[in-house]
Coordinates of C-alpha atoms in Angstrom, one line a residue:
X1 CA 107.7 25.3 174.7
X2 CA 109.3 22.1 176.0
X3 CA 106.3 19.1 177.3
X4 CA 105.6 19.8 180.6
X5 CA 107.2 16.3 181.9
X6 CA 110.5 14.1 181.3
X7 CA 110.5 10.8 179.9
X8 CA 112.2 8.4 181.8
X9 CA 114.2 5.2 180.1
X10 CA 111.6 3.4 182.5
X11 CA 108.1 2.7 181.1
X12 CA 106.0 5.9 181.1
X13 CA 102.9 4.7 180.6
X14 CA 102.7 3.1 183.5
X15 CA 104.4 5.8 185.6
X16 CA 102.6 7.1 189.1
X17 CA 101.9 10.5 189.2
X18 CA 103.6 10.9 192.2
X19 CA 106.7 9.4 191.3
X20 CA 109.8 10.3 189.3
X21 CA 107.8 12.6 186.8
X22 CA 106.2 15.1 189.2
X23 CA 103.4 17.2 188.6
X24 CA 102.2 17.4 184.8
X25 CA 101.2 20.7 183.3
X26 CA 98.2 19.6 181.6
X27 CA 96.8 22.9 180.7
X28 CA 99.1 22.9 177.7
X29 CA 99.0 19.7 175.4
X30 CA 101.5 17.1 175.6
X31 CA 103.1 17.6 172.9
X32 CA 105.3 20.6 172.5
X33 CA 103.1 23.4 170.5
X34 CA 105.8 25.6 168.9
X35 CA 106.5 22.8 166.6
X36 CA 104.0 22.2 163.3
X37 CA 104.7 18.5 164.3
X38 CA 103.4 19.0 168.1
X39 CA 100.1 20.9 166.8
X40 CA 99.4 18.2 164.1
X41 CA 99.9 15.0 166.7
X42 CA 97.5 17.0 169.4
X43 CA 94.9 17.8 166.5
X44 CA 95.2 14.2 165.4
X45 CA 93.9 13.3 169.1
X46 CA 90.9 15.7 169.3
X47 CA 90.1 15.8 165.5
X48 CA 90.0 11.8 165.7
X49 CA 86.1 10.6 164.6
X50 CA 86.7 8.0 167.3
X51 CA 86.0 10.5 170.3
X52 CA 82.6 10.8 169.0
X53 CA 82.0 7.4 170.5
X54 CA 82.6 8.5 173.9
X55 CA 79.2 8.6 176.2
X56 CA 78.0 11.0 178.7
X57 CA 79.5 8.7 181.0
X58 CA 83.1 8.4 179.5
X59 CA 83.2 12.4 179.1
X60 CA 82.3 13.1 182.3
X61 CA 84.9 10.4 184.0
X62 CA 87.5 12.3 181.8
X63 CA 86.3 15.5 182.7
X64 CA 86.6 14.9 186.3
X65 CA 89.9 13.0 186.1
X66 CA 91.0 16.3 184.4
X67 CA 89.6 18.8 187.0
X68 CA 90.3 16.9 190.0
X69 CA 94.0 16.8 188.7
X70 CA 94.2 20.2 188.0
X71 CA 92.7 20.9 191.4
X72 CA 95.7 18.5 193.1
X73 CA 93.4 15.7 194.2
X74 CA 95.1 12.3 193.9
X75 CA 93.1 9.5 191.6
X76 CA 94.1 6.1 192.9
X77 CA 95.6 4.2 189.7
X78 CA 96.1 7.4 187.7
X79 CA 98.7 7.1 185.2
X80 CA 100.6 9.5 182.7
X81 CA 98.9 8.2 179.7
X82 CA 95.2 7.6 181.5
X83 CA 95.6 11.6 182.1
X84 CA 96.9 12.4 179.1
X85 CA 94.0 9.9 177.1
X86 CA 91.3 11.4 180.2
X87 CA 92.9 15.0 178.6
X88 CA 92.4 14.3 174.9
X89 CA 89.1 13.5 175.3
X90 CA 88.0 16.1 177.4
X91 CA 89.6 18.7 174.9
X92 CA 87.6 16.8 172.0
X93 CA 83.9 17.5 173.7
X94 CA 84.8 20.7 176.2
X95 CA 85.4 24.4 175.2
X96 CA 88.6 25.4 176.2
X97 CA 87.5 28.7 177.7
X98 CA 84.3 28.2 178.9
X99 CA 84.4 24.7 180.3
X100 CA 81.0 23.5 178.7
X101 CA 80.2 20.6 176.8
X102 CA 80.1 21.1 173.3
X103 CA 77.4 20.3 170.6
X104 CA 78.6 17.1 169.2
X105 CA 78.1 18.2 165.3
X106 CA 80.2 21.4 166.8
X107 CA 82.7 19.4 168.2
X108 CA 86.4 19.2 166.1
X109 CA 86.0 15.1 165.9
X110 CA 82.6 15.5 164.0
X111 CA 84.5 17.6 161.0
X112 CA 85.8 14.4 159.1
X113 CA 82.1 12.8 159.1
X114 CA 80.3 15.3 158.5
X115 CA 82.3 17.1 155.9
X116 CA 83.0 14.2 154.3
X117 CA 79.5 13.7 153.4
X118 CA 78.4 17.4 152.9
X119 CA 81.5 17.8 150.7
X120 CA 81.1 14.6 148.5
X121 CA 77.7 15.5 147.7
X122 CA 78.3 19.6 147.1
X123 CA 80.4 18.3 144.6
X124 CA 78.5 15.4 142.7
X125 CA 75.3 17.7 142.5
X126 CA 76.9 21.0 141.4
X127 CA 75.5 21.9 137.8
X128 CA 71.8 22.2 138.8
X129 CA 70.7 25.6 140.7
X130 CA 68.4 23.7 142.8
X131 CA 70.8 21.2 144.0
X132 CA 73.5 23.8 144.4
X133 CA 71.5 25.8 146.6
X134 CA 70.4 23.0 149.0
X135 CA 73.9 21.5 149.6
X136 CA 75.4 25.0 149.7
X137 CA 72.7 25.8 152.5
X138 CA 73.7 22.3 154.1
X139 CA 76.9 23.4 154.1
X140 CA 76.8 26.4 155.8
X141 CA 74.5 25.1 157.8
X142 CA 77.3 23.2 159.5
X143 CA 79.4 25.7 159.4
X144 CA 77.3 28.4 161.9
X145 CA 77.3 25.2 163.8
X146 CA 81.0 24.6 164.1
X147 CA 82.5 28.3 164.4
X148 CA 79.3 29.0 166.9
X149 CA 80.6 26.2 168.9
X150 CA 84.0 26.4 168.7
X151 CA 84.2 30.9 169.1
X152 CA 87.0 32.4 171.1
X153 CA 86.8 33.5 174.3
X154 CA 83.6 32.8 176.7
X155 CA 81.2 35.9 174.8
X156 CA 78.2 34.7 173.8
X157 CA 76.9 35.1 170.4
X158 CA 73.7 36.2 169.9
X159 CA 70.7 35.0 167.7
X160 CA 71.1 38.4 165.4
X161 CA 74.6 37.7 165.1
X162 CA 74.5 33.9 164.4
X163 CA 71.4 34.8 161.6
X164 CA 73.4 37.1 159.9
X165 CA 76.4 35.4 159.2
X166 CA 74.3 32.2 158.7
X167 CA 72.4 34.0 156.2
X168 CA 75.3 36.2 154.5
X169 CA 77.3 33.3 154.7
X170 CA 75.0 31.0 152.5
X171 CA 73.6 33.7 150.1
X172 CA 77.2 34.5 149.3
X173 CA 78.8 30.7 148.6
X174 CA 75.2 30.1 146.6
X175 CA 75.9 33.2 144.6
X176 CA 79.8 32.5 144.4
X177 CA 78.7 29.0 142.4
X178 CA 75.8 29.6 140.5
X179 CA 77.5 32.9 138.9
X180 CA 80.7 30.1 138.4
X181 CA 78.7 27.8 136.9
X182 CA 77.1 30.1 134.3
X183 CA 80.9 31.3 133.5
X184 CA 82.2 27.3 133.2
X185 CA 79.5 26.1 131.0
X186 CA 81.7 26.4 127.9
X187 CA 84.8 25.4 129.9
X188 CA 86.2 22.1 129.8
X189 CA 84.4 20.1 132.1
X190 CA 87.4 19.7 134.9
X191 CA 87.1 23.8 135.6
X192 CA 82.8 23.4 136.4
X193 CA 84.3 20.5 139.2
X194 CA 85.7 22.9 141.1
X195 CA 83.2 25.1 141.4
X196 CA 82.1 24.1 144.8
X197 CA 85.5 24.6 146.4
X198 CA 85.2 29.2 144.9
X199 CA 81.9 29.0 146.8
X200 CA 83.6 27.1 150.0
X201 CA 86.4 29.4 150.1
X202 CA 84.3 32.9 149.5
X203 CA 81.6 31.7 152.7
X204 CA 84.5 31.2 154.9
X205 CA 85.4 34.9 154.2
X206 CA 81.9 35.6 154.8
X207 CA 80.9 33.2 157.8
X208 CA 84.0 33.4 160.1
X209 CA 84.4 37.4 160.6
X210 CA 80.4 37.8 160.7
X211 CA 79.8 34.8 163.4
X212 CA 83.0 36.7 165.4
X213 CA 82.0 40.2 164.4
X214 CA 81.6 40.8 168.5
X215 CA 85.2 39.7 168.9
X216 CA 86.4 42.6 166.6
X217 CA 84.8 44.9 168.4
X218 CA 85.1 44.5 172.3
X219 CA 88.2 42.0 171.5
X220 CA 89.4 39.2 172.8
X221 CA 91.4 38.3 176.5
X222 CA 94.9 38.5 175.8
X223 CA 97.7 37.3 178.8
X224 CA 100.9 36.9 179.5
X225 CA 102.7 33.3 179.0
X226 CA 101.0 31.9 181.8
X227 CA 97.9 32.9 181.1
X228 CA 97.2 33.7 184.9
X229 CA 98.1 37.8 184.0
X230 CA 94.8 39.2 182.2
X231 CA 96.3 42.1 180.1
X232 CA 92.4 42.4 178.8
X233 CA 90.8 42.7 175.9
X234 CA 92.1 42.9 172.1
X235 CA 90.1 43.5 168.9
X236 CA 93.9 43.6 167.2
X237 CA 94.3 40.1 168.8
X238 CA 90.7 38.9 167.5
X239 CA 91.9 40.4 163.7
X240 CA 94.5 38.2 163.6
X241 CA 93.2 34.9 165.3
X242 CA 89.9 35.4 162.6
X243 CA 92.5 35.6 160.0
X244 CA 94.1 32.4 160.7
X245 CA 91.3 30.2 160.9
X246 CA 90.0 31.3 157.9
X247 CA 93.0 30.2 156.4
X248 CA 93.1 27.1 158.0
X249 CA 89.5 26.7 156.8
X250 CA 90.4 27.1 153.2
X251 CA 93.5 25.2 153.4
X252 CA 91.3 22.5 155.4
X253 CA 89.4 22.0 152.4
X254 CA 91.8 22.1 149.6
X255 CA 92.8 18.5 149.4
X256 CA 89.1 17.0 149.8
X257 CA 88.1 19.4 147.1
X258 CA 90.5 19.7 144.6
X259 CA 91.7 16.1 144.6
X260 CA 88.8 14.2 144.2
X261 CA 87.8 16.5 140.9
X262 CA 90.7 15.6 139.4
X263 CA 89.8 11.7 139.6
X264 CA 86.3 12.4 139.0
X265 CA 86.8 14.0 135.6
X266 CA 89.4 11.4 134.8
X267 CA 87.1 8.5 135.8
X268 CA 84.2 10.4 133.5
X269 CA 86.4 11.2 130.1
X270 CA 89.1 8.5 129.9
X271 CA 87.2 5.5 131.3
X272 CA 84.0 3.9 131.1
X273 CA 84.2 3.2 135.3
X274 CA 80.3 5.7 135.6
X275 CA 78.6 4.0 132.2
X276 CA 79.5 0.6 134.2
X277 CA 78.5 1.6 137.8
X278 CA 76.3 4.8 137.3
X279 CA 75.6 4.9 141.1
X280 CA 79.1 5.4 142.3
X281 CA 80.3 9.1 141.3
X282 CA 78.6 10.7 145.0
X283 CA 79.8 7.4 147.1
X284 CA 83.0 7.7 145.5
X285 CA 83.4 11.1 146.0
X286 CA 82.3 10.7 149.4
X287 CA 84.8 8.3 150.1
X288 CA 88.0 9.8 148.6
X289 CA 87.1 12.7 150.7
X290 CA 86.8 11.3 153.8
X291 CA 90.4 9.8 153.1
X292 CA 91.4 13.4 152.2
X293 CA 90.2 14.8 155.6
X294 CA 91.0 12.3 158.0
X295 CA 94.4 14.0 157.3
X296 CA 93.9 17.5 156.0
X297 CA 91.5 18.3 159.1
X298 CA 94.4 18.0 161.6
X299 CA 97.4 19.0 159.7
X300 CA 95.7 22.2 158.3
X301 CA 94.1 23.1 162.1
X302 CA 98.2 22.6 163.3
X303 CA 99.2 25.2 160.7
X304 CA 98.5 28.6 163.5
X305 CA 99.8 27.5 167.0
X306 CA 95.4 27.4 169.2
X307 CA 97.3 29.7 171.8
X308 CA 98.4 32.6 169.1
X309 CA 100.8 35.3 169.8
X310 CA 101.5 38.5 168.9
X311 CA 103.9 41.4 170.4
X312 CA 102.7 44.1 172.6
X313 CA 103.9 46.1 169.7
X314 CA 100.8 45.4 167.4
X315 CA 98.3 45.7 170.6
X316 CA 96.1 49.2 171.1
X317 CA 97.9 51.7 172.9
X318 CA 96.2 51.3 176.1
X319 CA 97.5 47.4 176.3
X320 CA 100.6 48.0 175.5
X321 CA 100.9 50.4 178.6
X322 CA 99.0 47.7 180.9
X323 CA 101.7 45.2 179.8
X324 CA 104.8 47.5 179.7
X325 CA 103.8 48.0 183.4
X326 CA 104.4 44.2 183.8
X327 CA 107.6 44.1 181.9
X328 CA 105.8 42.2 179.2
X329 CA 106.6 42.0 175.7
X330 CA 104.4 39.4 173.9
X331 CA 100.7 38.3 174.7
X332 CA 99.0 34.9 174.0
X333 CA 95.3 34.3 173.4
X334 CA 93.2 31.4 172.3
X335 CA 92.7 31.9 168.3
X336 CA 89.6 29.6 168.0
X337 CA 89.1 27.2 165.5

């Protein structure tokens, strides 16, 4: 899919609205979406820890810069890239379906802070049981928080559902690592460090289809490239949007988890770096993560396109009649994150 606007050999940051450009489509992002490289530079802007800076103020002058636009009102002094910056920000701290503010520790610019710090510290206390079970309860924790907030569609989840998942979800990654942990004790030290990352990857195939378990059963809304043409709901089109953030999420935290082992254990055996500075295996684990994520958060959420597709072909029978009746062979929907 091709921006929605032309770039000019003029400036085009300084561009009117109403001039050579025209009307912007700003309900899809500016960069083209088909491409890995268009998804990773629009997750770069609303995974970016900076937007967490923004006030009440600054959110809501971007949100009604973005409305007003969208609703043909002219904002004296409006430029493309004040839109598109007014845009990026509102699609860092507003749900994409239900127009709501989002819970900042739910919001996609809170994941590099916050997992930074869970993750540094899941992985410098990880051979105790009672330090195992508090950070993996942190952890999950966090992640209700951000799948609650960030859930397909505009269904609300409800306290049962959110408790379950929350609960499974924890009880399972605990599990996951202490039972690892009592099988690594006589493995080389390296295999017990990654530990934490089995117990990561088993809660995100806990967490994510539990907290979206009423997406897989009434489905999800499904339209036609538009998106103005309900074709209604799917529970085929929820399977596979679950699917593909919960392999985002495991790819998300494969570099900050796998790398930082790897230094740890060679900082520990081959150098005396810990015997000199015994404080600085959980800030430097910290650290090196946060480098890790700052990158891995965006590239790995880019890896599914946000507005999935799938062919009439794999919907239920009674959508694929509804959109055969419309001369419609592919559907879009909003895969979550």
């Amino acid at each position: 899919m091709a921006p929605a606007h032309s770039t000019t050999k003029t400036n085009p940051t300084v561009e009117p609205l109403d001039g050579a450009l025209g009307r912007i489509n700003i309900d899809e992002p500016r960069w083209d979406q088909t491409t890995y490289e268009g998804r990773a530079k629009h997750f770069f802007t609303i995974t970016n820890p900076l937007n967490l800076l923004k006030g009440d103020k600054e959110l809501e002058e971007a949100r009604r810069i973005v409305l007003g636009y969208k609703a043909g009102e002219k904002v004296p002094g409006l430029t493309v890239d004040k839109l598109w910056n007014a845009k990026h920000v509102y699609d860092s701290a507003f749900h994409p379906d239900s127009g709501e503010k989002m819970f900042i520790l739910g919001r996609m610019s809170a994941q590099v802070p916050c997992n930074m710090f869970i993750t540094g510290m899941m992985m410098s206390f990880y051979k105790t049981t009672p330090a195992v079970v508090f950070w993996q309860w942190v952890n999950q924790s966090f992640n209700a928080i951000v799948n609650y907030t960030n859930r397909s569609g505009d269904k609300p989840i409800t306290n049962k559902t959110l408790g379950t998942a929350y609960a499974m979800a924890t009880t399972g990654a605990t599990a996951t690592a202490l039972a690892l942990n009592a099988l690594t004790k006589k493995a080389p030290p390296l295999i017990g460090r990654f530990v934490p990352f089995a117990a990561v990857a088993a809660a995100n195939c806990i967490n994510i289809p539990i907290i979206r378990q009423r997406e897989l059963v009434d489905g999800i809304p499904v339209t036609d490239k538009t998106g103005e043409l309900k074709i209604g709901e799917s529970s085929l089109a929820a399977k596979s949007a679950i699917t593909k953030v919960a392999l985002s999420r495991i790819c998300m935290a494969v570099p900050g988890m796998v790398l930082p082992p790897i230094l740890m254990n060679y900082l520990e055996t081959k150098t005396h770096f810990f015997k000199r500075y015994p404080w600085a295996p959980a800030p430097l684990q910290i650290a090196v993560c946060g480098a890790c994520l700052v990158f891995a958060t965006p590239l790995c959420c880019a890896l599914f396109p946000q507005r999935s597709s799938m062919k009439v072909s794999q919907l239920e029978p009674s959508l694929q009649k509804i959109a055969a009746s419309h001369g419609i062979d592919e559907v879009y929907f909003n895969k979550g994150l």
